[in-house]
mmCIF file of C-alpha atoms in Angstrom:
data_model
loop_
_atom_site.group_PDB
_atom_site.id
_atom_site.type_symbol
_atom_site.label_atom_id
_atom_site.label_comp_id
_atom_site.label_asym_id
_atom_site.label_seq_id
_atom_site.Cartn_x
_atom_site.Cartn_y
_atom_site.Cartn_z
ATOM 1 C CA MET A 1 -4.197 10.289 65.615
ATOM 2 C CA SER A 2 -0.341 11.501 65.521
ATOM 3 C CA PRO A 3 1.186 14.108 63.876
ATOM 4 C CA LEU A 4 3.289 11.659 61.904
ATOM 5 C CA ARG A 5 0.568 9.348 61.256
ATOM 6 C CA GLN A 6 -1.342 11.970 59.329
ATOM 7 C CA ILE A 7 1.685 13.388 57.381
ATOM 8 C CA VAL A 8 2.233 9.649 56.787
ATOM 9 C CA GLY A 9 -1.456 9.322 55.484
ATOM 10 C CA LEU A 10 -0.890 12.381 53.313
ATOM 11 C CA ILE A 11 1.945 11.366 52.016
ATOM 12 C CA VAL A 12 0.344 8.069 50.918
ATOM 13 C CA LEU A 13 -3.015 9.838 49.053
ATOM 14 C CA LEU A 14 -0.306 12.204 47.207
ATOM 15 C CA ALA A 15 1.482 9.090 45.971
ATOM 16 C CA VAL A 16 -1.480 6.538 44.998
ATOM 17 C CA VAL A 17 -3.351 10.016 43.083
ATOM 18 C CA PHE A 18 -0.023 10.851 41.841
ATOM 19 C CA ALA A 19 1.013 6.787 40.701
ATOM 20 C CA VAL A 20 -2.536 7.128 39.068
ATOM 21 C CA ALA A 21 -1.504 10.415 36.974
ATOM 22 C CA GLY A 22 1.622 8.638 36.093
ATOM 23 C CA LEU A 23 -0.239 5.363 35.018
ATOM 24 C CA GLY A 24 -2.817 7.828 32.794
ATOM 25 C CA SER A 25 0.336 9.722 31.606
ATOM 26 C CA LEU A 26 1.594 6.668 29.913
ATOM 27 C CA ALA A 27 -0.867 6.536 27.390
ATOM 28 C CA THR A 28 -1.316 10.149 27.064
ATOM 29 C CA SER A 29 2.181 11.655 26.803
ATOM 30 C CA PRO A 30 3.308 9.590 23.682
ATOM 31 C CA ASN A 31 -0.301 10.035 21.565
ATOM 32 C CA ILE A 32 -0.216 13.817 22.074
ATOM 33 C CA PRO A 33 2.338 14.981 19.286
ATOM 34 C CA THR A 34 1.403 12.184 17.144
ATOM 35 C CA TRP A 35 -2.639 11.277 17.400
ATOM 36 C CA TYR A 36 -4.011 13.885 19.361
ATOM 37 C CA ALA A 37 -2.145 16.768 17.411
ATOM 38 C CA GLY A 38 -4.197 15.218 14.036
ATOM 39 C CA LEU A 39 -7.624 15.224 15.660
ATOM 40 C CA ALA A 40 -9.895 18.209 14.574
ATOM 41 C CA LYS A 41 -10.692 20.234 17.834
ATOM 42 C CA PRO A 42 -12.901 23.405 18.753
ATOM 43 C CA SER A 43 -11.745 26.717 18.779
ATOM 44 C CA TRP A 44 -12.038 26.745 22.597
ATOM 45 C CA ASN A 45 -9.729 24.378 23.164
ATOM 46 C CA PRO A 46 -7.281 24.948 25.922
ATOM 47 C CA PRO A 47 -3.482 24.898 24.775
ATOM 48 C CA ASN A 48 -1.746 21.815 25.194
ATOM 49 C CA TRP A 49 0.880 23.140 27.901
ATOM 50 C CA LEU A 50 -2.041 24.217 30.416
ATOM 51 C CA PHE A 51 -3.429 20.841 30.839
ATOM 52 C CA GLY A 52 -0.081 18.971 32.895
ATOM 53 C CA PRO A 53 -0.637 22.263 35.415
ATOM 54 C CA VAL A 54 -4.312 22.178 36.152
ATOM 55 C CA TRP A 55 -4.185 18.361 36.516
ATOM 56 C CA SER A 56 -1.296 18.846 38.428
ATOM 57 C CA VAL A 57 -3.114 21.180 41.103
ATOM 58 C CA LEU A 58 -6.391 19.252 40.842
ATOM 59 C CA TYR A 59 -4.412 15.997 42.031
ATOM 60 C CA VAL A 60 -3.017 17.501 44.609
ATOM 61 C CA CYS A 61 -6.222 18.885 45.874
ATOM 62 C CA MET A 62 -7.888 15.412 45.592
ATOM 63 C CA ALA A 63 -5.352 14.009 47.405
ATOM 64 C CA THR A 64 -5.687 16.890 50.229
ATOM 65 C CA ALA A 65 -9.242 16.196 50.340
ATOM 66 C CA ALA A 66 -9.432 12.616 50.594
ATOM 67 C CA TRP A 67 -6.612 12.650 53.479
ATOM 68 C CA LEU A 68 -8.826 15.487 55.748
ATOM 69 C CA VAL A 69 -11.959 12.849 55.531
ATOM 70 C CA TRP A 70 -9.463 10.288 56.414
ATOM 71 C CA ARG A 71 -8.009 11.877 59.532
ATOM 72 C CA LYS A 72 -11.022 12.373 61.010
ATOM 73 C CA GLY A 73 -11.639 9.088 61.905
ATOM 74 C CA GLY A 74 -9.569 6.583 59.420
ATOM 75 C CA TRP A 75 -10.773 4.168 56.841
ATOM 76 C CA ALA A 76 -13.316 2.704 59.607
ATOM 77 C CA GLN A 77 -15.183 5.781 60.036
ATOM 78 C CA ALA A 78 -14.906 7.419 56.364
ATOM 79 C CA ARG A 79 -15.097 3.932 54.287
ATOM 80 C CA ARG A 80 -18.061 5.183 51.866
ATOM 81 C CA ALA A 81 -16.799 8.379 51.344
ATOM 82 C CA LEU A 82 -13.077 6.921 50.567
ATOM 83 C CA SER A 83 -14.274 4.084 48.820
ATOM 84 C CA LEU A 84 -16.102 6.828 46.369
ATOM 85 C CA PHE A 85 -13.062 8.243 45.891
ATOM 86 C CA ALA A 86 -11.250 5.048 44.784
ATOM 87 C CA LEU A 87 -13.852 4.580 42.253
ATOM 88 C CA GLN A 88 -13.289 7.955 40.833
ATOM 89 C CA LEU A 89 -9.754 7.712 40.993
ATOM 90 C CA ALA A 90 -9.952 4.210 39.094
ATOM 91 C CA LEU A 91 -12.301 6.348 36.427
ATOM 92 C CA ASN A 92 -10.269 8.920 36.290
ATOM 93 C CA GLY A 93 -6.987 7.354 35.512
ATOM 94 C CA ALA A 94 -9.139 4.554 33.014
ATOM 95 C CA TRP A 95 -9.882 7.754 31.010
ATOM 96 C CA SER A 96 -6.376 7.988 29.624
ATOM 97 C CA TRP A 97 -6.298 4.769 28.232
ATOM 98 C CA LEU A 98 -9.799 5.054 26.796
ATOM 99 C CA PHE A 99 -9.054 8.348 24.793
ATOM 100 C CA PHE A 100 -5.306 8.480 24.123
ATOM 101 C CA GLY A 101 -4.246 4.856 24.503
ATOM 102 C CA LEU A 102 -7.206 2.958 22.518
ATOM 103 C CA HIS A 103 -8.275 6.447 20.522
ATOM 104 C CA ARG A 104 -11.725 5.871 21.365
ATOM 105 C CA PRO A 105 -13.160 9.276 22.116
ATOM 106 C CA GLY A 106 -16.817 7.844 22.581
ATOM 107 C CA ALA A 107 -15.839 5.279 24.888
ATOM 108 C CA ALA A 108 -14.045 7.956 26.450
ATOM 109 C CA PHE A 109 -17.122 10.647 26.908
ATOM 110 C CA VAL A 110 -19.311 7.646 27.827
ATOM 111 C CA GLU A 111 -16.900 6.530 30.892
ATOM 112 C CA LEU A 112 -16.437 10.583 31.560
ATOM 113 C CA VAL A 113 -20.049 10.789 32.276
ATOM 114 C CA ALA A 114 -19.665 8.086 34.894
ATOM 115 C CA LEU A 115 -16.204 10.059 36.230
ATOM 116 C CA LEU A 116 -18.417 12.826 36.485
ATOM 117 C CA ALA A 117 -21.142 11.061 38.565
ATOM 118 C CA ALA A 118 -18.342 9.472 40.663
ATOM 119 C CA ILE A 119 -16.711 12.711 41.183
ATOM 120 C CA LEU A 120 -19.897 14.134 42.435
ATOM 121 C CA ALA A 121 -21.039 11.201 44.790
ATOM 122 C CA THR A 122 -17.866 11.701 46.232
ATOM 123 C CA THR A 123 -17.518 15.533 46.986
ATOM 124 C CA ILE A 124 -21.004 15.328 48.203
ATOM 125 C CA ALA A 125 -19.639 12.404 50.489
ATOM 126 C CA PHE A 126 -16.606 14.244 51.531
ATOM 127 C CA TRP A 127 -18.822 17.507 52.245
ATOM 128 C CA GLY A 128 -20.445 15.884 54.722
ATOM 129 C CA ARG A 129 -17.568 14.892 56.568
ATOM 130 C CA SER A 130 -15.647 18.105 55.679
ATOM 131 C CA LEU A 131 -16.692 21.190 54.783
ATOM 132 C CA ALA A 132 -12.843 22.248 53.175
ATOM 133 C CA ALA A 133 -12.738 18.656 51.656
ATOM 134 C CA GLY A 134 -15.861 19.389 49.766
ATOM 135 C CA ILE A 135 -14.821 22.668 48.763
ATOM 136 C CA LEU A 136 -11.602 21.123 47.568
ATOM 137 C CA MET A 137 -13.524 18.488 45.233
ATOM 138 C CA LEU A 138 -15.136 21.129 43.380
ATOM 139 C CA PRO A 139 -12.803 22.425 41.113
ATOM 140 C CA TYR A 140 -12.199 18.980 39.951
ATOM 141 C CA LEU A 141 -15.876 18.618 39.534
ATOM 142 C CA GLY A 142 -15.768 21.711 37.270
ATOM 143 C CA TRP A 143 -12.654 20.511 34.812
ATOM 144 C CA VAL A 144 -13.799 17.328 34.323
ATOM 145 C CA ALA A 145 -17.367 18.951 33.978
ATOM 146 C CA PHE A 146 -15.888 20.783 30.893
ATOM 147 C CA ALA A 147 -13.104 17.766 29.906
ATOM 148 C CA SER A 148 -16.757 16.450 29.030
ATOM 149 C CA VAL A 149 -17.749 18.530 26.657
ATOM 150 C CA LEU A 150 -14.669 19.286 24.899
ATOM 151 C CA ASN A 151 -14.255 15.084 24.852
ATOM 152 C CA PHE A 152 -18.026 15.176 23.238
ATOM 153 C CA SER A 153 -17.056 17.609 20.830
ATOM 154 C CA ILE A 154 -13.483 16.341 19.606
ATOM 155 C CA TRP A 155 -15.532 12.713 19.366
ATOM 156 C CA ARG A 156 -18.385 14.551 17.068
ATOM 157 C CA LEU A 157 -15.686 16.427 15.275
ATOM 158 C CA ASN A 158 -13.780 13.149 14.537
ATOM 159 C CA ALA A 159 -16.279 10.900 13.913
#
């Protein structure tokens, strides 16, 4: 695979991942100072300013992991792993709309459990194709596990 094709591949994956993030932020951003601010939250809830930088780093790691898997033979050889990646990415974007857009923390929690399973499956599939790709997915897996507990807590505190 040519170096130019590899660079274009990375740019495309970054663009796709950040496009999903952007779509999610359409539901998230307007609801943070209003609806979300009024929710009861656990004492260990991170400050709002932390979420943007953390998610930005995680999105770069996710896209880079997918790129590492893709560049080892393209779509044909990594179809299963990249299909799992696409699934978890879609679930990632849907969570913002369930939690923030529709104000449904309970439904968002159920969706997060599915997202966590999809991230785990993606991480395992990536690990089998590239150790570095698998490692790059671990912070995302950990953050979403934490987010699941946080989401559950917020749901229960506001039920």
